[in-house]
């Protein structure tokens, strides 16, 4: 019968049934995007990548995070898109800028100046034709201590290894597993309080993508699922707190640095495609 999910092939439906019967958590059919929706998210992702490239070309010591916000806002607007963070749940700016011990959701402002030795996560999310994409990168300002550079590099490698585990009939737990293994092997820790997420038709959709996990546990992955992987790796303890003043800024409990990289990906028949390259 024709219905809302008639784009989901018989083969995929049968696989889902098979894994459900074996006791696995399986995706709801609403998590499986149509080819048209995936193309829309892909186009959103192209603009999102353009924003991050524009930031990369301009970021430097002496600049305020407010100036980063301006680059993001103007590039996004000039490409016919909307910055997803702006007014999202009351967030006041177009981008999250998270320096050193700030884990995520830092709010740009004109008094916060980038200094030599800082690391900063710039987290950009774009709405284009109603489709959402989401990605972040770290930027290193001048020379940083070797252990801090290592943190940035391990967080990036953690994302790469996580993406490698995202293929049809793998499980979300495999993504978390490889991220946690790499972080802990390097004597770093993985933030538990914030996760990756489904994305595309809304900013944050199901499923939750944890950055710790166990092999072959957690939700089954099937072609058409679109989600972020965005590991937050801490130099010290994994615990974090939210700044009470602004209600957004997430900071490490021990005030040691944190690093994060993020991509939006789609599960394909062949494996996956990164939509935010
Ligand atoms: N971009 C963040 C993420 O990766 C979400 C930021 S919500 C905001 O999920 F309101 F702070 F922008
Ligand atoms: Co995200």
Coordinates of N, CA and C in Angstrom, one line a residue, residues 8-216:
X8 N 10.7 3.7 1.5 CA 11.6 2.7 2.1 C 11.4 1.4 1.4
X9 N 12.5 0.9 0.9 CA 12.5 -0.3 0.1 C 12.1 -1.6 0.9
X10 N 11.6 -2.6 0.2 CA 11.2 -3.8 0.8 C 12.4 -4.5 1.5
X11 N 13.6 -4.4 0.8 CA 14.8 -4.9 1.4 C 15.1 -4.3 2.7
X12 N 15.0 -3.0 2.8 CA 15.3 -2.3 4.1 C 14.3 -2.7 5.1
X13 N 13.0 -2.7 4.8 CA 12.0 -3.1 5.7 C 12.2 -4.5 6.3
X14 N 12.7 -5.4 5.4 CA 12.9 -6.8 5.8 C 14.1 -6.9 6.8
X15 N 15.2 -6.1 6.4 CA 16.3 -6.0 7.3 C 16.0 -5.5 8.7
X16 N 15.1 -4.4 8.7 CA 14.7 -3.9 10.0 C 14.0 -4.9 10.8
X17 N 13.1 -5.6 10.2 CA 12.3 -6.7 10.9 C 13.3 -7.8 11.4
X18 N 14.2 -8.1 10.6 CA 15.2 -9.2 11.0 C 16.0 -8.8 12.3
X19 N 16.4 -7.5 12.3 CA 17.2 -7.1 13.4 C 16.3 -6.8 14.6
X20 N 15.1 -6.4 14.4 CA 14.2 -6.2 15.5 C 13.9 -7.5 16.2
X21 N 13.7 -8.5 15.4 CA 13.4 -9.9 15.9 C 14.6 -10.4 16.7
X22 N 15.8 -10.0 16.4 CA 17.0 -10.4 17.1 C 17.2 -9.6 18.4
X23 N 16.3 -8.7 18.6 CA 16.3 -7.9 19.9 C 17.1 -6.6 19.8
X24 N 17.4 -6.1 18.6 CA 18.1 -4.8 18.4 C 17.1 -3.7 18.4
X25 N 17.6 -2.6 18.8 CA 16.9 -1.3 18.7 C 17.0 -0.9 17.2
X26 N 15.8 -0.6 16.6 CA 15.8 -0.3 15.2 C 15.2 1.1 15.0
X27 N 15.6 1.8 13.8 CA 15.0 3.1 13.6 C 13.5 3.1 13.3
X28 N 12.9 4.2 13.7 CA 11.5 4.4 13.2 C 11.6 4.8 11.7
X29 N 10.6 4.5 10.9 CA 10.6 4.8 9.5 C 10.7 6.3 9.2
X30 N 10.2 7.1 10.2 CA 10.3 8.6 10.0 C 11.8 9.0 10.1
X31 N 12.7 8.2 10.5 CA 14.1 8.6 10.5 C 14.8 8.4 9.1
X32 N 14.1 7.8 8.2 CA 14.7 7.5 6.9 C 14.2 8.5 5.9
X33 N 15.2 9.3 5.4 CA 14.9 10.4 4.5 C 14.7 9.9 3.1
X34 N 13.9 10.7 2.3 CA 13.7 10.4 0.9 C 15.0 11.0 0.1
X35 N 15.2 10.6 -1.1 CA 16.3 11.1 -1.9 C 16.1 12.6 -2.1
X36 N 14.9 13.1 -2.2 CA 14.7 14.6 -2.3 C 15.1 15.3 -1.1
X37 N 14.7 14.8 0.1 CA 15.1 15.4 1.3 C 16.6 15.4 1.5
X38 N 17.3 14.3 1.2 CA 18.7 14.2 1.3 C 19.4 15.2 0.4
X39 N 18.9 15.4 -0.8 CA 19.4 16.4 -1.7 C 19.3 17.8 -1.1
X40 N 18.1 18.1 -0.5 CA 18.0 19.4 0.2 C 19.0 19.6 1.3
X41 N 19.2 18.5 2.1 CA 20.2 18.6 3.2 C 21.6 18.8 2.6
X42 N 21.9 18.1 1.5 CA 23.2 18.3 0.8 C 23.4 19.7 0.4
X43 N 22.4 20.3 -0.1 CA 22.5 21.8 -0.6 C 22.7 22.7 0.6
X44 N 22.0 22.4 1.7 CA 22.2 23.1 2.9 C 23.6 23.0 3.4
X45 N 24.1 21.7 3.3 CA 25.5 21.4 3.8 C 26.6 22.2 3.0
X46 N 26.3 22.4 1.7 CA 27.3 23.1 0.9 C 27.4 24.5 1.4
X47 N 26.3 25.2 1.7 CA 26.4 26.5 2.3 C 27.1 26.5 3.7
X48 N 26.7 25.5 4.5 CA 27.3 25.4 5.8 C 28.8 25.3 5.7
X49 N 29.3 24.5 4.8 CA 30.8 24.3 4.6 C 31.4 25.7 4.1
X50 N 30.6 26.4 3.2 CA 31.1 27.7 2.8 C 31.3 28.7 4.0
X51 N 30.4 28.6 4.9 CA 30.4 29.4 6.1 C 31.7 29.1 6.9
X52 N 31.9 27.8 7.1 CA 33.1 27.4 7.9 C 34.4 27.8 7.2
X53 N 34.4 27.7 5.8 CA 35.6 28.1 5.0 C 35.8 29.6 5.2
X54 N 34.7 30.4 5.2 CA 34.9 31.8 5.3 C 35.4 32.2 6.7
X55 N 35.0 31.4 7.7 CA 35.6 31.6 9.1 C 37.1 31.3 9.0
X56 N 37.4 30.1 8.4 CA 38.8 29.7 8.4 C 39.7 30.7 7.8
X57 N 39.2 31.4 6.7 CA 40.0 32.3 6.0 C 40.3 33.6 6.8
X58 N 39.4 33.9 7.8 CA 39.5 35.2 8.5 C 39.9 35.1 9.9
X59 N 39.8 33.9 10.5 CA 40.0 33.8 12.0 C 41.5 34.1 12.3
X60 N 41.7 34.9 13.4 CA 43.0 35.2 13.8 C 43.1 35.9 15.2
X61 N 44.3 35.8 15.7 CA 44.5 36.5 17.1 C 44.1 37.9 17.0
X62 N 43.5 38.4 18.1 CA 43.1 39.8 18.1 C 41.6 40.1 17.7
X63 N 41.0 39.0 17.1 CA 39.6 39.2 16.6 C 38.7 38.8 17.8
X64 N 37.5 39.4 17.8 CA 36.5 39.0 18.8 C 35.6 37.9 18.2
X65 N 34.9 37.2 19.1 CA 34.0 36.2 18.7 C 32.8 36.8 18.0
X66 N 32.5 38.1 18.4 CA 31.4 38.8 17.7 C 31.7 39.0 16.2
X67 N 33.0 39.2 15.9 CA 33.4 39.3 14.4 C 33.1 38.0 13.7
X68 N 33.4 36.8 14.4 CA 33.1 35.5 13.8 C 31.6 35.4 13.5
X69 N 30.8 35.9 14.5 CA 29.3 35.8 14.3 C 28.9 36.6 13.1
X70 N 29.5 37.8 12.9 CA 29.2 38.6 11.8 C 29.5 37.9 10.4
X71 N 30.7 37.3 10.4 CA 31.0 36.5 9.2 C 30.0 35.5 8.9
X72 N 29.6 34.8 9.9 CA 28.6 33.7 9.8 C 27.3 34.2 9.3
X73 N 26.8 35.3 10.0 CA 25.5 35.8 9.6 C 25.5 36.3 8.2
X74 N 26.5 37.1 7.8 CA 26.5 37.7 6.5 C 26.7 36.7 5.4
X75 N 27.6 35.7 5.5 CA 27.8 34.7 4.5 C 26.5 33.9 4.3
X76 N 25.9 33.5 5.4 CA 24.6 32.7 5.4 C 23.5 33.5 4.7
X77 N 23.3 34.7 5.1 CA 22.3 35.6 4.5 C 22.5 35.8 3.0
X78 N 23.8 36.1 2.6 CA 24.1 36.3 1.2 C 23.9 35.1 0.4
X79 N 23.8 33.9 0.9 CA 23.6 32.7 0.2 C 22.1 32.2 0.3
X80 N 21.3 33.1 0.8 CA 19.8 32.8 0.8 C 19.4 31.8 1.9
X81 N 20.3 31.7 2.9 CA 20.0 30.8 4.0 C 19.9 31.5 5.3
X82 N 19.5 30.7 6.3 CA 19.3 31.2 7.7 C 20.2 30.5 8.7
X83 N 20.9 31.2 9.6 CA 21.7 30.6 10.6 C 20.8 29.9 11.6
X84 N 20.9 28.6 11.7 CA 19.9 27.8 12.6 C 20.0 28.2 14.0
X85 N 21.1 28.5 14.6 CA 21.2 28.9 16.0 C 20.4 30.2 16.4
X86 N 20.3 31.1 15.4 CA 19.8 32.4 15.8 C 18.3 32.3 16.3
X87 N 18.1 32.6 17.5 CA 16.8 32.6 18.2 C 16.3 31.1 18.5
X88 N 17.2 30.2 18.2 CA 16.8 28.8 18.5 C 16.8 28.6 20.1
X89 N 15.6 28.3 20.6 CA 15.4 28.2 22.0 C 15.9 29.4 22.8
X90 N 15.9 30.6 22.1 CA 16.4 31.8 22.7 C 17.8 32.1 22.6
X91 N 18.6 31.3 21.8 CA 20.0 31.5 21.6 C 20.1 32.9 20.8
X92 N 21.0 33.8 21.3 CA 20.9 35.2 20.8 C 21.8 35.4 19.5
X93 N 22.6 34.5 19.1 CA 23.6 34.7 18.0 C 23.5 33.7 16.9
X94 N 24.3 33.8 15.8 CA 24.2 33.0 14.6 C 25.1 31.8 14.7
X95 N 25.9 31.7 15.7 CA 26.9 30.6 15.7 C 27.4 30.4 17.1
X96 N 27.8 29.2 17.4 CA 28.4 28.9 18.7 C 29.9 29.0 18.6
X97 N 30.5 29.8 19.5 CA 32.0 29.9 19.6 C 32.5 29.5 21.0
X98 N 33.3 28.4 21.0 CA 33.6 27.8 22.3 C 35.1 27.7 22.5
X99 N 35.6 28.6 23.3 CA 37.1 28.8 23.5 C 37.6 27.9 24.7
X100 N 38.7 27.2 24.5 CA 39.5 26.5 25.5 C 38.6 25.6 26.4
X101 N 38.3 26.0 27.7 CA 37.5 25.2 28.6 C 36.0 25.2 28.3
X102 N 35.6 26.0 27.4 CA 34.2 26.0 26.9 C 34.0 24.8 26.0
X103 N 33.1 23.9 26.4 CA 32.9 22.6 25.6 C 32.0 22.9 24.4
X104 N 30.9 23.7 24.5 CA 30.0 23.9 23.4 C 29.1 25.1 23.8
X105 N 28.3 25.6 22.8 CA 27.3 26.6 23.0 C 27.8 27.9 23.6
X106 N 29.1 28.2 23.4 CA 29.6 29.5 23.7 C 28.9 30.6 22.9
X107 N 28.6 31.8 23.5 CA 27.9 32.8 22.8 C 28.9 33.9 22.4
X108 N 28.9 34.2 21.1 CA 29.9 35.3 20.6 C 29.6 36.6 21.3
X109 N 30.7 37.3 21.6 CA 30.5 38.7 22.1 C 31.7 39.6 21.8
X110 N 31.5 40.9 21.8 CA 32.5 41.8 21.3 C 33.7 41.9 22.3
X111 N 33.5 41.5 23.5 CA 34.6 41.6 24.5 C 35.5 40.4 24.6
X112 N 35.1 39.3 23.9 CA 35.9 38.1 23.9 C 36.9 38.1 22.7
X113 N 38.2 38.2 23.0 CA 39.2 38.4 22.0 C 40.0 37.1 21.9
X114 N 40.2 36.6 20.7 CA 41.1 35.4 20.5 C 42.5 35.8 20.7
X115 N 43.2 34.9 21.5 CA 44.6 35.2 21.8 C 45.5 34.0 21.4
X116 N 46.7 34.3 21.1 CA 47.7 33.3 20.8 C 47.6 32.2 21.9
X117 N 47.6 30.9 21.4 CA 47.5 29.8 22.4 C 46.1 29.3 22.6
X118 N 45.1 30.1 22.2 CA 43.7 29.6 22.3 C 43.4 28.5 21.3
X119 N 42.4 27.7 21.7 CA 41.7 26.8 20.7 C 40.3 27.2 20.8
X120 N 39.6 27.1 19.6 CA 38.2 27.5 19.6 C 37.4 26.6 18.6
X121 N 36.3 26.2 19.1 CA 35.3 25.5 18.3 C 34.3 26.5 17.7
X122 N 34.2 26.4 16.4 CA 33.2 27.2 15.7 C 32.1 26.3 15.2
X123 N 30.9 26.3 15.7 CA 29.8 25.4 15.4 C 28.8 26.1 14.6
X124 N 28.7 25.7 13.3 CA 27.8 26.4 12.3 C 26.7 25.4 11.9
X125 N 25.5 26.0 11.9 CA 24.3 25.2 11.5 C 23.5 26.1 10.5
X126 N 23.0 25.5 9.4 CA 22.4 26.3 8.4 C 21.0 25.7 8.0
X127 N 20.0 26.6 7.8 CA 18.7 26.2 7.2 C 18.7 26.8 5.8
X128 N 18.5 25.9 4.8 CA 18.3 26.3 3.4 C 17.1 25.6 2.8
X129 N 16.2 26.4 2.3 CA 14.9 25.8 1.8 C 14.3 24.9 2.8
X130 N 14.4 25.2 4.1 CA 13.8 24.4 5.1 C 14.6 23.2 5.6
X131 N 15.8 23.0 5.0 CA 16.7 21.8 5.3 C 17.8 22.3 6.2
X132 N 18.1 21.5 7.2 CA 19.1 21.8 8.2 C 20.4 21.0 8.0
X133 N 21.5 21.6 8.2 CA 22.8 21.0 8.2 C 23.6 21.5 9.4
X134 N 24.6 20.8 9.9 CA 25.3 21.1 11.2 C 26.7 20.6 11.1
X135 N 27.7 21.5 11.3 CA 29.1 21.0 11.4 C 29.9 22.0 12.2
X136 N 31.0 21.5 12.8 CA 31.9 22.3 13.5 C 33.3 21.9 13.3
X137 N 34.2 22.9 13.5 CA 35.7 22.7 13.4 C 36.4 23.3 14.5
X138 N 37.6 22.9 14.8 CA 38.4 23.6 15.8 C 39.4 24.5 15.0
X139 N 39.7 25.6 15.6 CA 40.8 26.5 15.1 C 41.8 26.7 16.2
X140 N 43.1 26.6 15.8 CA 44.2 26.8 16.7 C 44.8 28.2 16.5
X141 N 44.8 29.0 17.5 CA 45.3 30.4 17.3 C 46.8 30.4 17.6
X142 N 47.6 30.6 16.6 CA 49.1 30.6 16.8 C 49.6 29.3 17.3
X143 N 50.6 29.3 18.2 CA 51.1 28.1 18.7 C 50.4 27.7 20.0
X144 N 50.0 26.5 20.2 CA 49.5 26.0 21.4 C 50.4 24.9 22.0
X145 N 50.2 24.7 23.3 CA 51.0 23.6 24.0 C 50.7 22.3 23.3
X146 N 51.8 21.4 23.2 CA 51.7 20.2 22.5 C 50.5 19.3 23.0
X147 N 50.2 19.3 24.3 CA 49.1 18.5 24.8 C 47.8 19.0 24.3
X148 N 47.7 20.3 24.2 CA 46.5 20.9 23.7 C 46.3 20.6 22.2
X149 N 47.4 20.7 21.4 CA 47.3 20.3 20.0 C 46.9 18.9 19.9
X150 N 47.4 18.0 20.8 CA 47.1 16.6 20.7 C 45.6 16.4 21.0
X151 N 45.0 17.2 21.9 CA 43.6 17.1 22.2 C 42.7 17.5 20.9
X152 N 43.2 18.5 20.2 CA 42.5 18.9 19.0 C 42.6 17.8 18.0
X153 N 43.8 17.2 17.8 CA 44.0 16.2 16.8 C 43.2 14.9 17.1
X154 N 43.2 14.6 18.4 CA 42.5 13.3 18.8 C 41.0 13.5 18.6
X155 N 40.4 14.7 18.9 CA 39.0 14.9 18.7 C 38.7 14.8 17.2
X156 N 39.6 15.3 16.3 CA 39.3 15.2 14.9 C 39.4 13.7 14.4
X157 N 40.4 13.0 14.9 CA 40.5 11.6 14.5 C 39.3 10.8 15.1
X158 N 38.8 11.2 16.3 CA 37.7 10.5 16.8 C 36.5 10.6 15.9
X159 N 36.3 11.8 15.4 CA 35.2 12.0 14.4 C 35.4 11.1 13.2
X160 N 36.6 11.1 12.6 CA 36.9 10.3 11.4 C 36.6 8.8 11.7
X161 N 37.1 8.3 12.8 CA 36.9 6.9 13.1 C 35.4 6.6 13.3
X162 N 34.7 7.6 14.0 CA 33.2 7.4 14.2 C 32.5 7.3 12.8
X163 N 32.9 8.2 11.9 CA 32.2 8.2 10.6 C 32.5 6.9 9.9
X164 N 33.7 6.4 10.1 CA 34.0 5.1 9.4 C 33.1 3.9 9.9
X165 N 32.5 4.1 11.1 CA 31.6 3.0 11.6 C 30.2 3.2 11.2
X166 N 29.9 4.2 10.4 CA 28.6 4.6 10.0 C 28.3 4.0 8.6
X167 N 27.7 2.8 8.6 CA 27.4 2.1 7.3 C 26.2 1.3 7.5
X168 N 25.5 0.8 6.5 CA 24.2 0.1 6.6 C 24.4 -1.2 7.5
X169 N 23.5 -1.4 8.4 CA 23.4 -2.5 9.3 C 24.6 -2.6 10.3
X170 N 25.3 -1.5 10.5 CA 26.1 -1.3 11.6 C 25.2 -0.8 12.8
X171 N 25.8 -0.4 13.9 CA 25.0 0.1 15.0 C 25.6 1.4 15.6
X172 N 24.7 2.2 16.2 CA 25.2 3.4 16.8 C 26.3 3.2 17.8
X173 N 26.2 2.1 18.5 CA 27.2 1.8 19.5 C 28.6 1.6 19.0
X174 N 28.7 1.2 17.7 CA 30.1 1.1 17.1 C 30.7 2.4 16.9
X175 N 29.9 3.5 16.7 CA 30.5 4.8 16.6 C 31.0 5.3 17.9
X176 N 30.2 5.2 18.9 CA 30.6 5.6 20.3 C 31.8 4.8 20.8
X177 N 31.8 3.5 20.4 CA 32.9 2.6 20.9 C 34.3 3.1 20.4
X178 N 34.4 3.4 19.1 CA 35.7 3.7 18.5 C 36.1 5.1 19.0
X179 N 35.2 6.0 19.2 CA 35.5 7.4 19.7 C 36.0 7.3 21.2
X180 N 35.3 6.5 22.0 CA 35.7 6.4 23.4 C 37.0 5.7 23.5
X181 N 37.2 4.6 22.7 CA 38.5 3.9 22.8 C 39.7 4.8 22.5
X182 N 39.6 5.6 21.4 CA 40.7 6.5 21.0 C 40.9 7.6 22.1
X183 N 39.8 8.2 22.6 CA 40.0 9.2 23.6 C 40.7 8.7 24.8
X184 N 40.2 7.6 25.3 CA 40.7 7.0 26.6 C 42.1 6.5 26.5
X185 N 42.4 5.9 25.3 CA 43.8 5.5 25.0 C 44.8 6.7 25.1
X186 N 44.3 7.8 24.8 CA 45.1 9.0 24.9 C 45.0 9.8 26.2
X187 N 44.4 9.1 27.2 CA 44.2 9.7 28.5 C 43.3 11.0 28.5
X188 N 42.4 11.0 27.5 CA 41.4 12.1 27.5 C 40.1 11.5 27.9
X189 N 39.0 12.3 28.0 CA 37.7 11.8 28.4 C 36.6 12.3 27.4
X190 N 35.5 11.6 27.3 CA 34.4 11.9 26.4 C 33.3 12.5 27.2
X191 N 32.8 13.6 26.7 CA 31.6 14.2 27.4 C 30.4 13.4 27.1
X192 N 29.6 13.1 28.2 CA 28.4 12.3 28.1 C 27.2 13.1 28.0
X193 N 27.2 14.3 28.5 CA 26.0 15.1 28.6 C 25.4 15.7 27.3
X194 N 26.2 15.7 26.3 CA 25.8 16.2 25.0 C 26.1 15.2 23.9
X195 N 25.2 15.0 22.9 CA 25.3 14.0 21.9 C 25.1 14.5 20.5
X196 N 25.5 13.7 19.5 CA 25.1 13.9 18.2 C 23.6 13.7 18.1
X197 N 23.0 13.9 16.9 CA 21.6 13.9 16.7 C 21.2 13.7 15.3
X198 N 20.0 13.2 15.1 CA 19.3 13.3 13.8 C 19.2 14.7 13.4
X199 N 19.2 15.0 12.1 CA 19.2 16.4 11.6 C 18.6 16.4 10.2
X200 N 18.1 17.5 9.7 CA 17.7 17.6 8.3 C 16.4 18.3 8.1
X201 N 15.3 17.8 8.7 CA 14.0 18.4 8.6 C 13.8 19.4 9.8
X202 N 14.5 19.1 10.9 CA 14.6 19.9 12.1 C 16.1 20.0 12.5
X203 N 16.3 20.9 13.4 CA 17.7 21.1 13.9 C 18.1 19.9 14.7
X204 N 17.3 19.4 15.6 CA 17.6 18.3 16.4 C 16.5 17.2 16.3
X205 N 16.8 16.1 15.8 CA 15.8 15.0 15.6 C 16.4 13.8 16.3
X206 N 15.5 12.7 16.4 CA 16.0 11.4 16.8 C 16.8 10.8 15.7
X207 N 17.8 10.0 15.9 CA 18.2 9.4 17.2 C 19.2 10.3 17.9
X208 N 19.4 10.0 19.2 CA 20.6 10.6 19.9 C 21.8 9.7 19.5
X209 N 22.9 10.4 19.2 CA 24.1 9.7 18.9 C 25.2 9.9 20.0
X210 N 25.3 8.9 20.8 CA 26.2 9.0 21.9 C 27.7 8.8 21.4
X211 N 28.6 9.4 22.1 CA 30.0 9.3 21.7 C 30.8 8.3 22.6
X212 N 30.1 7.6 23.4 CA 30.6 6.4 24.0 C 29.7 5.2 23.7
X213 N 30.2 4.0 23.7 CA 29.3 2.9 23.4 C 30.0 1.6 23.4
X214 N 29.2 0.6 23.1 CA 29.7 -0.8 23.0 C 29.5 -1.4 21.6
X215 N 30.4 -2.2 21.2 CA 30.3 -2.8 19.9 C 28.9 -3.5 19.6
X216 N 28.4 -3.2 18.5 CA 27.1 -3.9 18.0 C 26.0 -3.7 19.0

